[in-house]
Coordinates of C-alpha atoms in Angstrom, one line a residue:
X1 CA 11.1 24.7 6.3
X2 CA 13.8 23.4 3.4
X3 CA 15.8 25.9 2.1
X4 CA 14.7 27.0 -1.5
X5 CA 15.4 24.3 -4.0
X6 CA 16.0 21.9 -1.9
X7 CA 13.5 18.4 -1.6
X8 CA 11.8 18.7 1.9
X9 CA 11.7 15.0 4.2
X10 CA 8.8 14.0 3.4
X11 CA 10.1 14.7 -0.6
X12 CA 13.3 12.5 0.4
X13 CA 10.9 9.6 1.9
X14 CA 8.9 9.6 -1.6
X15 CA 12.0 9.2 -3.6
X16 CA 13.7 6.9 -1.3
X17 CA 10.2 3.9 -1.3
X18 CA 10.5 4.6 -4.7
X19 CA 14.3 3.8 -5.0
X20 CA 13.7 1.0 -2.7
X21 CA 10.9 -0.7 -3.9
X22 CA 12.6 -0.8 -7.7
X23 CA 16.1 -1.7 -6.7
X24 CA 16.1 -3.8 -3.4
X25 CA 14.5 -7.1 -2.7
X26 CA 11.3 -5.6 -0.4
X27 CA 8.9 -9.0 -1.3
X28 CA 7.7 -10.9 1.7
X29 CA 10.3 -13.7 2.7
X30 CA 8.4 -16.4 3.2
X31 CA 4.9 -15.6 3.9
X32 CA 3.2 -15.4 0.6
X33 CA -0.6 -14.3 -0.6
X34 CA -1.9 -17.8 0.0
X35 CA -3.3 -17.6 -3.5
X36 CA -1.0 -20.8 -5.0
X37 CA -3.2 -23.1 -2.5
X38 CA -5.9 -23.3 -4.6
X39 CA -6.2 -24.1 -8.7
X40 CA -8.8 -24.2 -11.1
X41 CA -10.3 -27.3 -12.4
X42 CA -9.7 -27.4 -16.3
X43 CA -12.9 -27.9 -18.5
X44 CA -12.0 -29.6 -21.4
X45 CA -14.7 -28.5 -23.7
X46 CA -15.8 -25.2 -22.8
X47 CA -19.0 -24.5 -25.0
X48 CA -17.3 -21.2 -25.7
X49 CA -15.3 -19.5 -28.8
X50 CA -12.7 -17.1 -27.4
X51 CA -14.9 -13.9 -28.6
X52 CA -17.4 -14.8 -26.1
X53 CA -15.0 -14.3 -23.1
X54 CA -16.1 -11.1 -21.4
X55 CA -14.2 -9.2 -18.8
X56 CA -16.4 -6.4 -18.7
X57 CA -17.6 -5.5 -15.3
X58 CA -18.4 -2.5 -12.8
X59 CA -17.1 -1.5 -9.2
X60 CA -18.0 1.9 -7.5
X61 CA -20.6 2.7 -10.5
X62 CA -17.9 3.1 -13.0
X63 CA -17.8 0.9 -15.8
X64 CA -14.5 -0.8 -16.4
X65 CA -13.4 -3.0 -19.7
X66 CA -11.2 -5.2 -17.0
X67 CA -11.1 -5.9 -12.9
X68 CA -7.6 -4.6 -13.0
X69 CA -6.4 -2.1 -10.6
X70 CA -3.2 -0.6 -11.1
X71 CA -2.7 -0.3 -7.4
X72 CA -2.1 3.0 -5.2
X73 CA 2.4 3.3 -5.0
X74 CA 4.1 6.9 -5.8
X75 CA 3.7 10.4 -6.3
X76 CA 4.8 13.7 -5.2
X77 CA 8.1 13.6 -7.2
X78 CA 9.5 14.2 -11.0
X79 CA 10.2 10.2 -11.2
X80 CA 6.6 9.7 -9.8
X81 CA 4.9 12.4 -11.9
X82 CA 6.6 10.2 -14.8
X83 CA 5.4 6.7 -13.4
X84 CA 1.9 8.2 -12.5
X85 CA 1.4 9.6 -16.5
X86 CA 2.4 6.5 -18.0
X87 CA 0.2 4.5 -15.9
X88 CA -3.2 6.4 -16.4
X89 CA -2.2 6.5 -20.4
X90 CA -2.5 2.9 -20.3
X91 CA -5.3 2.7 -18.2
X92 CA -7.3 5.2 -20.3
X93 CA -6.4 2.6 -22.7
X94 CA -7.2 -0.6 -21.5
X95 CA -10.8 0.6 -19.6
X96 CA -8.6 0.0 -16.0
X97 CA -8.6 1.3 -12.3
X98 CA -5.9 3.7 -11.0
X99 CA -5.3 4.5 -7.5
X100 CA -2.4 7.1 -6.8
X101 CA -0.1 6.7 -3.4
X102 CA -0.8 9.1 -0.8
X103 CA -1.0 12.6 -1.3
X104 CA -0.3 14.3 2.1
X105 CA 2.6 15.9 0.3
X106 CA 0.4 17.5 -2.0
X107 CA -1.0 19.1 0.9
X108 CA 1.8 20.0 3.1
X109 CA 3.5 20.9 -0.9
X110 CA 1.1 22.3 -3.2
X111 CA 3.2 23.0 -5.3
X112 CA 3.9 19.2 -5.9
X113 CA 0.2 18.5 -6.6
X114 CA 0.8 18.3 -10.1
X115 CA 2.4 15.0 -9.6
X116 CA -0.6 13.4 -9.0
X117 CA -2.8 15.2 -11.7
X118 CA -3.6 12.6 -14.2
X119 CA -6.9 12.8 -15.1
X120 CA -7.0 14.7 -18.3
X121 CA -5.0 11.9 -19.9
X122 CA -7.6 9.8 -18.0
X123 CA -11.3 11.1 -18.4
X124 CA -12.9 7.5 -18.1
X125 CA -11.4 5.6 -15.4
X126 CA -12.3 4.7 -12.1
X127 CA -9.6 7.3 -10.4
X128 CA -8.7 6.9 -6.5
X129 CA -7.4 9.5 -4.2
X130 CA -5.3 8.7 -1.3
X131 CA -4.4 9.9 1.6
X132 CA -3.4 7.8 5.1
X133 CA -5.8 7.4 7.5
X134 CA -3.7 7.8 10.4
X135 CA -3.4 11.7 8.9
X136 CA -7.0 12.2 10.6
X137 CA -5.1 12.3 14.2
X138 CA -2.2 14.8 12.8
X139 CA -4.1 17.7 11.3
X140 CA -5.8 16.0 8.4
X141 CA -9.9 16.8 8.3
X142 CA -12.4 16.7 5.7
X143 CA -11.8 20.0 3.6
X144 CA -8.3 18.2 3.6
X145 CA -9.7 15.0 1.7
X146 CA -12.3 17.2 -0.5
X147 CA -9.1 19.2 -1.5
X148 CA -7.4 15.9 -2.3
X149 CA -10.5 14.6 -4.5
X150 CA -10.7 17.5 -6.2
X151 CA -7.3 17.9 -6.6
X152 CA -7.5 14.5 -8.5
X153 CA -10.9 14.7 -10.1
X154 CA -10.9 11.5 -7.9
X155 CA -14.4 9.0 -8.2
X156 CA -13.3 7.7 -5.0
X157 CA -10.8 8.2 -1.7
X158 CA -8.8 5.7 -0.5
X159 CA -8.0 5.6 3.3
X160 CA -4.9 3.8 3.6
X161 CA -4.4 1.7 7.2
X162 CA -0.7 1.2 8.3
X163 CA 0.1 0.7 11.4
X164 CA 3.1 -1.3 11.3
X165 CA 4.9 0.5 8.6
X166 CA 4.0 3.9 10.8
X167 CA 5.9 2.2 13.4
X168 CA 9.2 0.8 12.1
X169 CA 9.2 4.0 9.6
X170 CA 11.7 6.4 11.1
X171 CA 9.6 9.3 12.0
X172 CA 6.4 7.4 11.6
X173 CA 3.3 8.8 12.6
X174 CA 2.0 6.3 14.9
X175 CA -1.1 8.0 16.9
X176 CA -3.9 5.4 15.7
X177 CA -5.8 6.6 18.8
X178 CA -10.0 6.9 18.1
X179 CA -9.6 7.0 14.2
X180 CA -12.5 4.8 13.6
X181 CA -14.8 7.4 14.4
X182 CA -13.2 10.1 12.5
X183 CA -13.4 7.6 9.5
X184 CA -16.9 7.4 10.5
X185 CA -17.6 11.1 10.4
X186 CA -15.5 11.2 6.4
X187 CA -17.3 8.2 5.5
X188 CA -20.7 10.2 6.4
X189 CA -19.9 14.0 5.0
X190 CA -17.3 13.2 2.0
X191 CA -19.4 13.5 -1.4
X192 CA -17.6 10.2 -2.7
X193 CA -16.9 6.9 -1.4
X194 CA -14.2 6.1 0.9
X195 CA -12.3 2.6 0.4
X196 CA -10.6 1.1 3.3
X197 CA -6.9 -0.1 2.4
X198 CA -4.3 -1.8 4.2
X199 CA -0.7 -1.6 2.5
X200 CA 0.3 -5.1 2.6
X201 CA -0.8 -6.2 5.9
X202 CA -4.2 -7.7 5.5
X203 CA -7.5 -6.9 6.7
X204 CA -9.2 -9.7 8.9
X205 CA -12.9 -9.9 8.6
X206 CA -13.2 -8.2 12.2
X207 CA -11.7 -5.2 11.0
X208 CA -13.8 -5.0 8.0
X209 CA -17.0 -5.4 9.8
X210 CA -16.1 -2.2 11.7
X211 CA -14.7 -0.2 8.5
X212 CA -18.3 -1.6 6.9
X213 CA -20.7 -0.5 9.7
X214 CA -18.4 3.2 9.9
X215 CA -19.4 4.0 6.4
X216 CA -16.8 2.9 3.8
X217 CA -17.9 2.0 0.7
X218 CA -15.6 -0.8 -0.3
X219 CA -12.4 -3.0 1.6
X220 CA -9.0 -3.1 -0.2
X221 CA -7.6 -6.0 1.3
X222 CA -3.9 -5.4 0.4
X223 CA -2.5 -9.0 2.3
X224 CA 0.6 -9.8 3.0
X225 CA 2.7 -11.8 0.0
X226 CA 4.0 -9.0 -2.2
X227 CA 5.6 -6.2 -0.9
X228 CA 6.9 -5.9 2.7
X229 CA 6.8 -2.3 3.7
X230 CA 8.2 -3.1 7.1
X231 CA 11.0 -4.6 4.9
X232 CA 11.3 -1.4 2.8
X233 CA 11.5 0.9 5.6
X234 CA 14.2 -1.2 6.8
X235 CA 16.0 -0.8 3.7
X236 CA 16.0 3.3 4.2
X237 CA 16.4 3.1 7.7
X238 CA 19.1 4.9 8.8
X239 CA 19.5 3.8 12.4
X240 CA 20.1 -0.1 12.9
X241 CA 16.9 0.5 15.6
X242 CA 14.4 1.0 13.1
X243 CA 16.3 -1.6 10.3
X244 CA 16.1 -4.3 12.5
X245 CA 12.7 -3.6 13.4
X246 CA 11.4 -3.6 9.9
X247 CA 13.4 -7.0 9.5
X248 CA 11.9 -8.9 12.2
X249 CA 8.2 -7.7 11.1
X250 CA 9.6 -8.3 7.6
X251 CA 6.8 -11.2 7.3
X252 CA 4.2 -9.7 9.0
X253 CA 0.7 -9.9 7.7
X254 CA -2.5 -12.1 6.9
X255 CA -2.2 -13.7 3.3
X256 CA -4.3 -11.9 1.3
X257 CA -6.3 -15.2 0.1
X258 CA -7.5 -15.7 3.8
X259 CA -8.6 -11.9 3.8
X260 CA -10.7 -12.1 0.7
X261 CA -12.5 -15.3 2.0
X262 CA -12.9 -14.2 5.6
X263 CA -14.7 -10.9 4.4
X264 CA -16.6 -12.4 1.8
X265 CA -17.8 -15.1 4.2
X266 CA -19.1 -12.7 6.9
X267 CA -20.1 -10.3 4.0
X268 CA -21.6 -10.9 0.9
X269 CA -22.3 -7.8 -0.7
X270 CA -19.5 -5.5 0.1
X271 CA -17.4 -4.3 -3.2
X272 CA -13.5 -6.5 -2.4
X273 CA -10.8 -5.8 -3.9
X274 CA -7.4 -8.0 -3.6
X275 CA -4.4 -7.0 -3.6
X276 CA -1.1 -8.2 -1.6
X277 CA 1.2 -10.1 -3.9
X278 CA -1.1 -10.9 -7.1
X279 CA 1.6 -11.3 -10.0
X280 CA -0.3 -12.3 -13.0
X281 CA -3.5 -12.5 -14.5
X282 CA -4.2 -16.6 -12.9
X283 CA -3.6 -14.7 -9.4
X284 CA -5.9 -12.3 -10.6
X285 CA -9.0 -14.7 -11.5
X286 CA -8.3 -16.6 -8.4
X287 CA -9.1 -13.9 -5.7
X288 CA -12.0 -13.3 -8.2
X289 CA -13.4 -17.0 -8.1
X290 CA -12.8 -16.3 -4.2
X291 CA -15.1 -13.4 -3.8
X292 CA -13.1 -10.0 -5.0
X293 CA -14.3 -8.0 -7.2
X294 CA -11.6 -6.2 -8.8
X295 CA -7.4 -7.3 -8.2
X296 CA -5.0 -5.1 -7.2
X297 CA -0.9 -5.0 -8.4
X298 CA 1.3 -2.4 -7.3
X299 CA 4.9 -3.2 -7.7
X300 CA 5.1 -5.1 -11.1
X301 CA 3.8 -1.6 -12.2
X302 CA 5.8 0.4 -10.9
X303 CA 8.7 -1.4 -12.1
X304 CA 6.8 -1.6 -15.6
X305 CA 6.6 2.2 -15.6
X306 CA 9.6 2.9 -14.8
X307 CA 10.9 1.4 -17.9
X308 CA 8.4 2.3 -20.2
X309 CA 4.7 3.4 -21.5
X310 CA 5.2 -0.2 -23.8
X311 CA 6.7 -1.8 -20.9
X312 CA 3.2 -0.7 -18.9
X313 CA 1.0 -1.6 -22.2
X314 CA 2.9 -5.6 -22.0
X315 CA 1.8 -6.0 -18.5
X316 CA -1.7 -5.4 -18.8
X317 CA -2.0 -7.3 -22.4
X318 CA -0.5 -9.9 -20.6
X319 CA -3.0 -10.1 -17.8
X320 CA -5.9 -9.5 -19.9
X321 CA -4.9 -12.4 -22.0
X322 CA -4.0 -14.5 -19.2
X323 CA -7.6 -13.7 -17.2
X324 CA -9.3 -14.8 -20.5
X325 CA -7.4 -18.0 -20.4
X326 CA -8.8 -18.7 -17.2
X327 CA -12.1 -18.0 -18.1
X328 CA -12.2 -20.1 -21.6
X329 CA -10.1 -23.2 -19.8
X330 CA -13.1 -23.0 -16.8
X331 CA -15.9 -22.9 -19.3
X332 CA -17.2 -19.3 -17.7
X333 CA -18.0 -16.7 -20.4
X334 CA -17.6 -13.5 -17.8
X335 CA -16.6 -13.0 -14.5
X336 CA -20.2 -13.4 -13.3
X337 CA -19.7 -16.9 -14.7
X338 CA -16.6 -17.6 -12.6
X339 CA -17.5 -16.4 -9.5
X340 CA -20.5 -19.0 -9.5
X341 CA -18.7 -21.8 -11.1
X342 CA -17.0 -23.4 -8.0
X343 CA -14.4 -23.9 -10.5
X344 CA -11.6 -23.4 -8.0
X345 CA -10.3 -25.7 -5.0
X346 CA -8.3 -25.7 -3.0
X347 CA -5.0 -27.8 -3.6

């Protein structure tokens, strides 16, 4: 046990990805999300005025004014308790989806749970609790992930996958042995839906068939093309083991345009969402037109937050504006619309 006052390791780890991911270059170094091979084909006269344009839509049940996740990425510190208010203020705002990062510290630290209560500046939103999957082999059972939904007044709980970042993470908890079936057995008893995540990696269509037919309720595909956690684990590494590790695995990953169409190709139905290196709102519309239902950023709101509640409220007026663009320049009045239009090609 730390000493009083002191943070504990797992406190140190939180502060350093945060650290790392704001002041190092941790993007994917040449591998990118796929999503700049394709464009949308322009319609010249749309039919539309810009008050028809609708981004309006639902995932999980919940109503949401935008498919805009702010993506699962900190908590469990003072700086992340900061980043994590000013997010769900905006989202609150806005009509968004919020996903906190993993909150195994809240269980190992309950006294650090605060950090990751946000929900009474949020009452509306689509709220996800987090919590590695890999946790399920190390102690982690299902009173564990009702603690952490309640905990969060959470709609949903995100299982985060991450194998390769457990591996080149110094300390990592690597024991991936038989989880599918304890997914299987929260999937089956947990009173809210479970979404399958990777954390930058990708999720092939194989892998999603088996996360589908154990129970989870929706696939965050979270492809390679943004953030490189191998890469930021290299950056904290202390050993030059474990830093060259990270570096070699640095690109890692299935772009997260292949994910989205692989899934959506051997399933129809399941709710998608895409994340893995979507920077703006065109990204954003293109995993849509390829079959996601919501889009995921993580980073650019972090970084966002970190400056600023306005800094935050800029990004997403941005990306609204930027999705409605698409929409009125494709001739689709919703994202309905889009989805069906065949509007986008590949290059």
């Amino acid at each position: 046990m730390s000493p009083p006052n002191l943070p504990s390791e797992i406190e140190n780890r939180k502060s350093e990805h945060l650290r790392v991911c704001i002041e190092e270059d941790v993007e994917f170094q040449q591998l990118t999300s796929g999503l700049e091979k394709y464009r949308f084909t322009h319609c010249c006269l749309p039919e539309l005025d810009r008050s028809d344009i609708e981004l309006g839509t639902t995932f999980l049940g919940k109503s949401l004014k935008a498919p805009i996740l702010i993506s699962s990425m900190t908590g469990g510190t003072e700086l992340a308790h900061l980043v994590n208010t000013r997010l769900a203020t905006v989202a609150q705002r806005y009509g968004l989806a919020m996903g906190v990062g993993s909150q195994r510290i809240a269980l190992e630290q309950p006294e650090l749970a605060p950090t990751f209560a946000v929900r009474s500046l949020a009452p509306d939103i689509l709220l996800l609790a987090n919590l590695g999957a890999v946790q399920l082999n190390y102690g982690c059972g299902l009173e564990d992930c009702l603690k952490l939904v309640e905990l969060l007044e959470a709609d949903a709980l995100i299982l985060h996958l991450n194998p390769l970042q457990e591996w080149v993470q110094s300390g990592g908890d690597s024991n991936f042995k038989g989880l599918l079936a304890k997914i299987q057995q929260i999937c089956a008893q947990l009173p809210v839906p479970v979404i399958a995540k990777e954390v930058g990696n990708g999720i092939s269509a194989v892998m999603a068939k088996q996360l589908i037919e154990a129970g989870v309720a929706a696939i965050d595909v979270a492809g390679a093309g943004g953030t490189s956690w191998a890469k930021v684990e290299s950056q904290r590494a202390k050993d030059n083991r474990q830093r060259h590790l990270g570096q070699v695995f640095a690109d890692w990953g299935l772009p997260t345009a292949e994910c989205i169409t692989a899934i959506r190709s051997m399933n129809s139905t399941i709710p998608l969402i895409a994340s893995g290196g979507l920077k703006n709102g065109l990204d954003l519309a293109k995993s849509i037109a390829l079959g996601a239902d919501l889009g995921g950023l993580a980073r650019p709101f972090l970084v966002a937050a970190i400056e600023s509640e306005a800094a935050v409220d800029e990004l997403v007026k941005f990306l609204i504006a930027e999705l409605e663009i698409v929409l009125f320049c494709t001739g689709n009045p919703n994202l309905s619309a889009l989805k069906n239009s065949g509007a986008l090609k590949p290059c």
